[in-house]
mmCIF file with all atom_site columns, C-alpha atoms in Angstrom:
data_model
loop_
_atom_site.group_PDB
_atom_site.id
_atom_site.type_symbol
_atom_site.label_atom_id
_atom_site.label_alt_id
_atom_site.label_comp_id
_atom_site.label_asym_id
_atom_site.label_entity_id
_atom_site.label_seq_id
_atom_site.pdbx_PDB_ins_code
_atom_site.Cartn_x
_atom_site.Cartn_y
_atom_site.Cartn_z
_atom_site.occupancy
_atom_site.B_iso_or_equiv
_atom_site.pdbx_formal_charge
_atom_site.auth_seq_id
_atom_site.auth_comp_id
_atom_site.auth_asym_id
_atom_site.auth_atom_id
_atom_site.pdbx_PDB_model_num
ATOM 1   C CA . MET A 1 1   ? 0.048  0.121  -0.114  1.00 0.00 ? 246 MET A CA 1
ATOM 2   C CA . LYS A 1 2   ? 2.887  2.433  1.245   1.00 0.00 ? 247 LYS A CA 1
ATOM 3   C CA . LYS A 1 3   ? 4.402  1.983  -2.510  1.00 0.00 ? 248 LYS A CA 1
ATOM 4   C CA . ILE A 1 4   ? 1.488  2.504  -4.677  1.00 0.00 ? 249 ILE A CA 1
ATOM 5   C CA . LEU A 1 5   ? 0.824  6.048  -2.295  1.00 0.00 ? 250 LEU A CA 1
ATOM 6   C CA . LEU A 1 6   ? 4.321  6.793  -2.881  1.00 0.00 ? 251 LEU A CA 1
ATOM 7   C CA . THR A 1 7   ? 4.031  6.223  -6.699  1.00 0.00 ? 252 THR A CA 1
ATOM 8   C CA . VAL A 1 8   ? 0.443  8.437  -6.920  1.00 0.00 ? 253 VAL A CA 1
ATOM 9   C CA . PHE A 1 9   ? 2.497  10.813 -4.889  1.00 0.00 ? 254 PHE A CA 1
ATOM 10  C CA . LEU A 1 10  ? 5.413  11.279 -6.847  1.00 0.00 ? 255 LEU A CA 1
ATOM 11  C CA . PHE A 1 11  ? 3.288  11.390 -9.846  1.00 0.00 ? 256 PHE A CA 1
ATOM 12  C CA . ILE A 1 12  ? 1.272  13.849 -9.057  1.00 0.00 ? 257 ILE A CA 1
ATOM 13  C CA . PHE A 1 13  ? 4.252  15.819 -7.666  1.00 0.00 ? 258 PHE A CA 1
ATOM 14  C CA . SER A 1 14  ? 5.910  15.579 -10.800 1.00 0.00 ? 259 SER A CA 1
ATOM 15  C CA . ALA A 1 15  ? 2.584  16.928 -13.514 1.00 0.00 ? 260 ALA A CA 1
ATOM 16  C CA . THR A 1 16  ? 2.428  19.360 -11.147 1.00 0.00 ? 261 THR A CA 1
ATOM 17  C CA . ALA A 1 17  ? 6.322  19.979 -11.533 1.00 0.00 ? 262 ALA A CA 1
ATOM 18  C CA . PHE A 1 18  ? 5.679  18.921 -15.577 1.00 0.00 ? 263 PHE A CA 1
ATOM 19  C CA . ALA A 1 19  ? 3.029  21.603 -15.408 1.00 0.00 ? 264 ALA A CA 1
ATOM 20  C CA . GLN A 1 20  ? 5.018  24.560 -13.937 1.00 0.00 ? 265 GLN A CA 1
ATOM 21  C CA . ILE A 1 21  ? 7.628  24.138 -16.315 1.00 0.00 ? 266 ILE A CA 1
ATOM 22  C CA . ASP A 1 22  ? 5.315  23.943 -19.136 1.00 0.00 ? 267 ASP A CA 1
ATOM 23  C CA . SER A 1 23  ? 3.542  27.561 -18.216 1.00 0.00 ? 268 SER A CA 1
ATOM 24  C CA . HIS A 1 24  ? 6.837  29.527 -17.343 1.00 0.00 ? 269 HIS A CA 1
ATOM 25  C CA . MET A 1 25  ? 7.569  28.248 -21.319 1.00 0.00 ? 270 MET A CA 1
ATOM 26  C CA . GLN A 1 26  ? 4.653  29.115 -22.330 1.00 0.00 ? 271 GLN A CA 1
ATOM 27  C CA . ALA A 1 27  ? 5.194  32.248 -20.536 1.00 0.00 ? 272 ALA A CA 1
ATOM 28  C CA . VAL A 1 28  ? 8.223  32.374 -22.641 1.00 0.00 ? 273 VAL A CA 1
ATOM 29  C CA . ASN A 1 29  ? 6.238  32.126 -25.507 1.00 0.00 ? 274 ASN A CA 1
ATOM 30  C CA . GLU A 1 30  ? 4.180  34.969 -24.877 1.00 0.00 ? 275 GLU A CA 1
ATOM 31  C CA . LEU A 1 31  ? 6.411  37.195 -23.764 1.00 0.00 ? 276 LEU A CA 1
ATOM 32  C CA . MET A 1 32  ? 8.890  36.284 -27.657 1.00 0.00 ? 277 MET A CA 1
ATOM 33  C CA . GLU A 1 33  ? 5.709  37.060 -29.085 1.00 0.00 ? 278 GLU A CA 1
ATOM 34  C CA . VAL A 1 34  ? 4.909  40.153 -27.941 1.00 0.00 ? 279 VAL A CA 1
ATOM 35  C CA . MET A 1 35  ? 8.560  41.118 -28.657 1.00 0.00 ? 280 MET A CA 1
ATOM 36  C CA . HIS A 1 36  ? 8.074  40.327 -32.076 1.00 0.00 ? 281 HIS A CA 1
ATOM 37  C CA . MET A 1 37  ? 11.453 38.683 -31.251 1.00 0.00 ? 282 MET A CA 1
ATOM 38  C CA . LYS A 1 38  ? 11.519 36.785 -34.399 1.00 0.00 ? 283 LYS A CA 1
ATOM 39  C CA . GLU A 1 39  ? 10.806 40.185 -36.375 1.00 0.00 ? 284 GLU A CA 1
ATOM 40  C CA . GLN A 1 40  ? 14.016 41.512 -34.112 1.00 0.00 ? 285 GLN A CA 1
ATOM 41  C CA . ILE A 1 41  ? 15.958 38.673 -35.075 1.00 0.00 ? 286 ILE A CA 1
ATOM 42  C CA . THR A 1 42  ? 15.408 39.502 -38.796 1.00 0.00 ? 287 THR A CA 1
ATOM 43  C CA . GLU A 1 43  ? 16.002 42.737 -38.469 1.00 0.00 ? 288 GLU A CA 1
ATOM 44  C CA . SER A 1 44  ? 19.378 42.314 -36.156 1.00 0.00 ? 289 SER A CA 1
ATOM 45  C CA . ALA A 1 45  ? 21.368 40.707 -38.697 1.00 0.00 ? 290 ALA A CA 1
ATOM 46  C CA . ASP A 1 46  ? 20.667 43.453 -41.166 1.00 0.00 ? 291 ASP A CA 1
ATOM 47  C CA . ARG A 1 47  ? 21.703 45.652 -39.018 1.00 0.00 ? 292 ARG A CA 1
ATOM 48  C CA . MET A 1 48  ? 24.663 43.849 -38.211 1.00 0.00 ? 293 MET A CA 1
ATOM 49  C CA . LEU A 1 49  ? 25.450 43.806 -41.495 1.00 0.00 ? 294 LEU A CA 1
ATOM 50  C CA . LYS A 1 50  ? 25.169 47.523 -42.144 1.00 0.00 ? 295 LYS A CA 1
ATOM 51  C CA . LEU A 1 51  ? 27.356 48.125 -39.602 1.00 0.00 ? 296 LEU A CA 1
ATOM 52  C CA . GLN A 1 52  ? 29.657 45.568 -40.649 1.00 0.00 ? 297 GLN A CA 1
ATOM 53  C CA . VAL A 1 53  ? 29.707 47.585 -43.545 1.00 0.00 ? 298 VAL A CA 1
ATOM 54  C CA . GLN A 1 54  ? 29.482 51.367 -42.130 1.00 0.00 ? 299 GLN A CA 1
ATOM 55  C CA . ALA A 1 55  ? 32.862 49.900 -40.660 1.00 0.00 ? 300 ALA A CA 1
ATOM 56  C CA . SER A 1 56  ? 34.483 48.485 -42.937 1.00 0.00 ? 301 SER A CA 1
ATOM 57  C CA . PRO A 1 57  ? 33.580 49.739 -46.562 1.00 0.00 ? 302 PRO A CA 1
ATOM 58  C CA . GLN A 1 58  ? 35.531 47.264 -48.229 1.00 0.00 ? 303 GLN A CA 1
ATOM 59  C CA . MET A 1 59  ? 33.665 44.465 -47.145 1.00 0.00 ? 304 MET A CA 1
ATOM 60  C CA . ALA A 1 60  ? 31.145 46.125 -49.328 1.00 0.00 ? 305 ALA A CA 1
ATOM 61  C CA . GLN A 1 61  ? 31.531 43.915 -52.249 1.00 0.00 ? 306 GLN A CA 1
ATOM 62  C CA . HIS A 1 62  ? 30.909 41.193 -50.487 1.00 0.00 ? 307 HIS A CA 1
ATOM 63  C CA . GLN A 1 63  ? 27.648 42.591 -48.929 1.00 0.00 ? 308 GLN A CA 1
ATOM 64  C CA . ASP A 1 64  ? 25.283 39.537 -50.715 1.00 0.00 ? 309 ASP A CA 1
ATOM 65  C CA . ILE A 1 65  ? 27.279 36.629 -48.941 1.00 0.00 ? 310 ILE A CA 1
ATOM 66  C CA . MET A 1 66  ? 27.899 38.146 -45.520 1.00 0.00 ? 311 MET A CA 1
ATOM 67  C CA . SER A 1 67  ? 23.726 38.702 -46.542 1.00 0.00 ? 312 SER A CA 1
ATOM 68  C CA . ASP A 1 68  ? 23.527 35.353 -47.369 1.00 0.00 ? 313 ASP A CA 1
ATOM 69  C CA . PHE A 1 69  ? 25.533 33.953 -44.427 1.00 0.00 ? 314 PHE A CA 1
ATOM 70  C CA . PHE A 1 70  ? 23.695 36.323 -41.439 1.00 0.00 ? 315 PHE A CA 1
ATOM 71  C CA . HIS A 1 71  ? 19.989 34.808 -42.513 1.00 0.00 ? 316 HIS A CA 1
ATOM 72  C CA . LYS A 1 72  ? 21.066 31.478 -42.476 1.00 0.00 ? 317 LYS A CA 1
ATOM 73  C CA . TYR A 1 73  ? 22.608 31.999 -38.863 1.00 0.00 ? 318 TYR A CA 1
ATOM 74  C CA . ILE A 1 74  ? 21.117 34.753 -37.765 1.00 0.00 ? 319 ILE A CA 1
ATOM 75  C CA . ASN A 1 75  ? 17.243 33.798 -38.004 1.00 0.00 ? 320 ASN A CA 1
ATOM 76  C CA . TRP A 1 76  ? 15.098 32.851 -34.877 1.00 0.00 ? 321 TRP A CA 1
ATOM 77  C CA . LYS A 1 77  ? 14.387 29.073 -36.541 1.00 0.00 ? 322 LYS A CA 1
ATOM 78  C CA . ASN A 1 78  ? 18.625 28.301 -35.383 1.00 0.00 ? 323 ASN A CA 1
ATOM 79  C CA . ILE A 1 79  ? 18.588 30.498 -32.400 1.00 0.00 ? 324 ILE A CA 1
ATOM 80  C CA . GLY A 1 80  ? 14.622 31.529 -31.211 1.00 0.00 ? 325 GLY A CA 1
ATOM 81  C CA . ASP A 1 81  ? 14.926 28.188 -28.576 1.00 0.00 ? 326 ASP A CA 1
ATOM 82  C CA . ASP A 1 82  ? 18.578 29.524 -27.082 1.00 0.00 ? 327 ASP A CA 1
ATOM 83  C CA . ILE A 1 83  ? 16.660 32.721 -26.839 1.00 0.00 ? 328 ILE A CA 1
ATOM 84  C CA . LYS A 1 84  ? 13.875 31.614 -24.859 1.00 0.00 ? 329 LYS A CA 1
ATOM 85  C CA . LYS A 1 85  ? 15.538 29.906 -22.575 1.00 0.00 ? 330 LYS A CA 1
ATOM 86  C CA . VAL A 1 86  ? 17.521 32.710 -21.761 1.00 0.00 ? 331 VAL A CA 1
ATOM 87  C CA . TYR A 1 87  ? 14.819 34.179 -20.687 1.00 0.00 ? 332 TYR A CA 1
ATOM 88  C CA . LYS A 1 88  ? 13.223 31.363 -19.236 1.00 0.00 ? 333 LYS A CA 1
ATOM 89  C CA . GLU A 1 89  ? 16.359 31.190 -17.010 1.00 0.00 ? 334 GLU A CA 1
ATOM 90  C CA . THR A 1 90  ? 17.022 34.736 -16.254 1.00 0.00 ? 335 THR A CA 1
ATOM 91  C CA . PHE A 1 91  ? 13.143 35.452 -15.028 1.00 0.00 ? 336 PHE A CA 1
ATOM 92  C CA . THR A 1 92  ? 10.534 34.209 -13.381 1.00 0.00 ? 337 THR A CA 1
ATOM 93  C CA . GLU A 1 93  ? 7.502  32.525 -14.689 1.00 0.00 ? 338 GLU A CA 1
ATOM 94  C CA . ASP A 1 94  ? 5.811  35.675 -12.639 1.00 0.00 ? 339 ASP A CA 1
ATOM 95  C CA . GLU A 1 95  ? 8.598  38.302 -13.875 1.00 0.00 ? 340 GLU A CA 1
ATOM 96  C CA . ILE A 1 96  ? 7.922  36.935 -17.695 1.00 0.00 ? 341 ILE A CA 1
ATOM 97  C CA . ARG A 1 97  ? 4.434  37.843 -17.101 1.00 0.00 ? 342 ARG A CA 1
ATOM 98  C CA . GLU A 1 98  ? 4.933  41.334 -16.030 1.00 0.00 ? 343 GLU A CA 1
ATOM 99  C CA . LEU A 1 99  ? 7.098  41.697 -19.130 1.00 0.00 ? 344 LEU A CA 1
ATOM 100 C CA . THR A 1 100 ? 4.352  40.151 -20.936 1.00 0.00 ? 345 THR A CA 1
ATOM 101 C CA . ALA A 1 101 ? 2.256  43.297 -19.484 1.00 0.00 ? 346 ALA A CA 1
ATOM 102 C CA . PHE A 1 102 ? 4.769  45.510 -20.906 1.00 0.00 ? 347 PHE A CA 1
ATOM 103 C CA . TYR A 1 103 ? 5.069  44.629 -24.280 1.00 0.00 ? 348 TYR A CA 1
ATOM 104 C CA . ASN A 1 104 ? 1.505  44.100 -24.431 1.00 0.00 ? 349 ASN A CA 1
ATOM 105 C CA . SER A 1 105 ? 0.983  48.528 -23.612 1.00 0.00 ? 350 SER A CA 1
ATOM 106 C CA . ASP A 1 106 ? 1.460  51.273 -26.093 1.00 0.00 ? 351 ASP A CA 1
ATOM 107 C CA . ILE A 1 107 ? 5.015  52.532 -24.264 1.00 0.00 ? 352 ILE A CA 1
ATOM 108 C CA . GLY A 1 108 ? 5.836  48.263 -24.067 1.00 0.00 ? 353 GLY A CA 1
ATOM 109 C CA . GLN A 1 109 ? 4.702  47.941 -28.466 1.00 0.00 ? 354 GLN A CA 1
ATOM 110 C CA . LYS A 1 110 ? 6.606  51.221 -29.264 1.00 0.00 ? 355 LYS A CA 1
ATOM 111 C CA . TYR A 1 111 ? 9.896  50.281 -27.169 1.00 0.00 ? 356 TYR A CA 1
ATOM 112 C CA . ALA A 1 112 ? 10.182 47.118 -28.966 1.00 0.00 ? 357 ALA A CA 1
ATOM 113 C CA . ARG A 1 113 ? 9.109  48.605 -32.079 1.00 0.00 ? 358 ARG A CA 1
ATOM 114 C CA . LEU A 1 114 ? 11.857 51.086 -31.556 1.00 0.00 ? 359 LEU A CA 1
ATOM 115 C CA . THR A 1 115 ? 15.065 49.122 -29.570 1.00 0.00 ? 360 THR A CA 1
ATOM 116 C CA . PRO A 1 116 ? 16.649 48.287 -32.958 1.00 0.00 ? 361 PRO A CA 1
ATOM 117 C CA . THR A 1 117 ? 16.953 51.490 -34.325 1.00 0.00 ? 362 THR A CA 1
ATOM 118 C CA . ILE A 1 118 ? 18.758 52.450 -30.537 1.00 0.00 ? 363 ILE A CA 1
ATOM 119 C CA . THR A 1 119 ? 20.907 49.283 -30.135 1.00 0.00 ? 364 THR A CA 1
ATOM 120 C CA . GLU A 1 120 ? 21.882 50.623 -33.958 1.00 0.00 ? 365 GLU A CA 1
ATOM 121 C CA . GLU A 1 121 ? 22.741 54.075 -32.709 1.00 0.00 ? 366 GLU A CA 1
ATOM 122 C CA . THR A 1 122 ? 24.309 52.875 -29.547 1.00 0.00 ? 367 THR A CA 1
ATOM 123 C CA . ALA A 1 123 ? 26.588 50.907 -31.644 1.00 0.00 ? 368 ALA A CA 1
ATOM 124 C CA . LYS A 1 124 ? 27.224 53.233 -33.956 1.00 0.00 ? 369 LYS A CA 1
ATOM 125 C CA . ILE A 1 125 ? 28.334 56.245 -30.741 1.00 0.00 ? 370 ILE A CA 1
ATOM 126 C CA . THR A 1 126 ? 30.377 53.055 -30.091 1.00 0.00 ? 371 THR A CA 1
ATOM 127 C CA . GLN A 1 127 ? 31.676 52.629 -33.064 1.00 0.00 ? 372 GLN A CA 1
ATOM 128 C CA . GLY A 1 128 ? 33.130 56.595 -33.100 1.00 0.00 ? 373 GLY A CA 1
ATOM 129 C CA . VAL A 1 129 ? 34.419 55.923 -29.784 1.00 0.00 ? 374 VAL A CA 1
ATOM 130 C CA . ILE A 1 130 ? 36.973 53.574 -30.662 1.00 0.00 ? 375 ILE A CA 1
ATOM 131 C CA . LYS A 1 131 ? 37.575 55.172 -33.804 1.00 0.00 ? 376 LYS A CA 1
ATOM 132 C CA . ASP A 1 132 ? 37.922 58.087 -32.057 1.00 0.00 ? 377 ASP A CA 1
ATOM 133 C CA . HIS A 1 133 ? 40.147 56.722 -29.979 1.00 0.00 ? 378 HIS A CA 1
ATOM 134 C CA . GLN A 1 134 ? 42.405 53.719 -32.158 1.00 0.00 ? 379 GLN A CA 1
ATOM 135 C CA . MET A 1 135 ? 45.088 55.266 -32.609 1.00 0.00 ? 380 MET A CA 1
ATOM 136 C CA . GLU A 1 136 ? 45.661 55.249 -28.522 1.00 0.00 ? 381 GLU A CA 1
ATOM 137 C CA . LEU A 1 137 ? 44.673 51.653 -28.128 1.00 0.00 ? 382 LEU A CA 1
ATOM 138 C CA . GLN A 1 138 ? 47.097 51.195 -31.608 1.00 0.00 ? 383 GLN A CA 1
ATOM 139 C CA . GLN A 1 139 ? 50.080 52.522 -29.674 1.00 0.00 ? 384 GLN A CA 1
ATOM 140 C CA . LYS A 1 140 ? 49.154 50.997 -25.932 1.00 0.00 ? 385 LYS A CA 1
ATOM 141 C CA . ILE A 1 141 ? 49.185 47.423 -27.965 1.00 0.00 ? 386 ILE A CA 1
ATOM 142 C CA . MET A 1 142 ? 52.770 48.404 -30.123 1.00 0.00 ? 387 MET A CA 1
ATOM 143 C CA . ARG A 1 143 ? 54.132 49.253 -26.702 1.00 0.00 ? 388 ARG A CA 1
ATOM 144 C CA . ASN A 1 144 ? 52.720 45.691 -25.162 1.00 0.00 ? 389 ASN A CA 1
ATOM 145 C CA . MET A 1 145 ? 54.258 44.308 -28.078 1.00 0.00 ? 390 MET A CA 1
ATOM 146 C CA . GLN A 1 146 ? 57.296 45.616 -27.279 1.00 0.00 ? 391 GLN A CA 1
ATOM 147 C CA . GLY A 1 147 ? 57.800 44.906 -23.862 1.00 0.00 ? 392 GLY A CA 1
ATOM 148 C CA . ASN A 1 148 ? 57.025 48.088 -22.335 1.00 0.00 ? 393 ASN A CA 1
#
């Protein structure tokens, strides 16, 4: 009798734990949907390519090849599960639901729509600062290579 009760208890506990895990992943899926993550991944690949060509204009002649490469590997099918896993491991189910509520709001939708642009502009600022101080970095690397 004890074995039967233990088996029933373990089955109920396992089913409850599975349901909680499943609801957590469902919450992540809902968040990905309201964030338009699939579209953002594609747009991010395009923006990365654009920034690469801007940073290295000689790469413009290879833009089609690079675009094919980025779209082949940087897409929702290839990285979506990994992105969902990061969100699931980073945020509790309740936090995911709060984020979903935010992204369902008007300001959340605006933020989702403008995040790629903000990211691109931030990257341009960073590249500009690095470019402005590139000589300093090169000099420090040269001194380090010379053992000074």
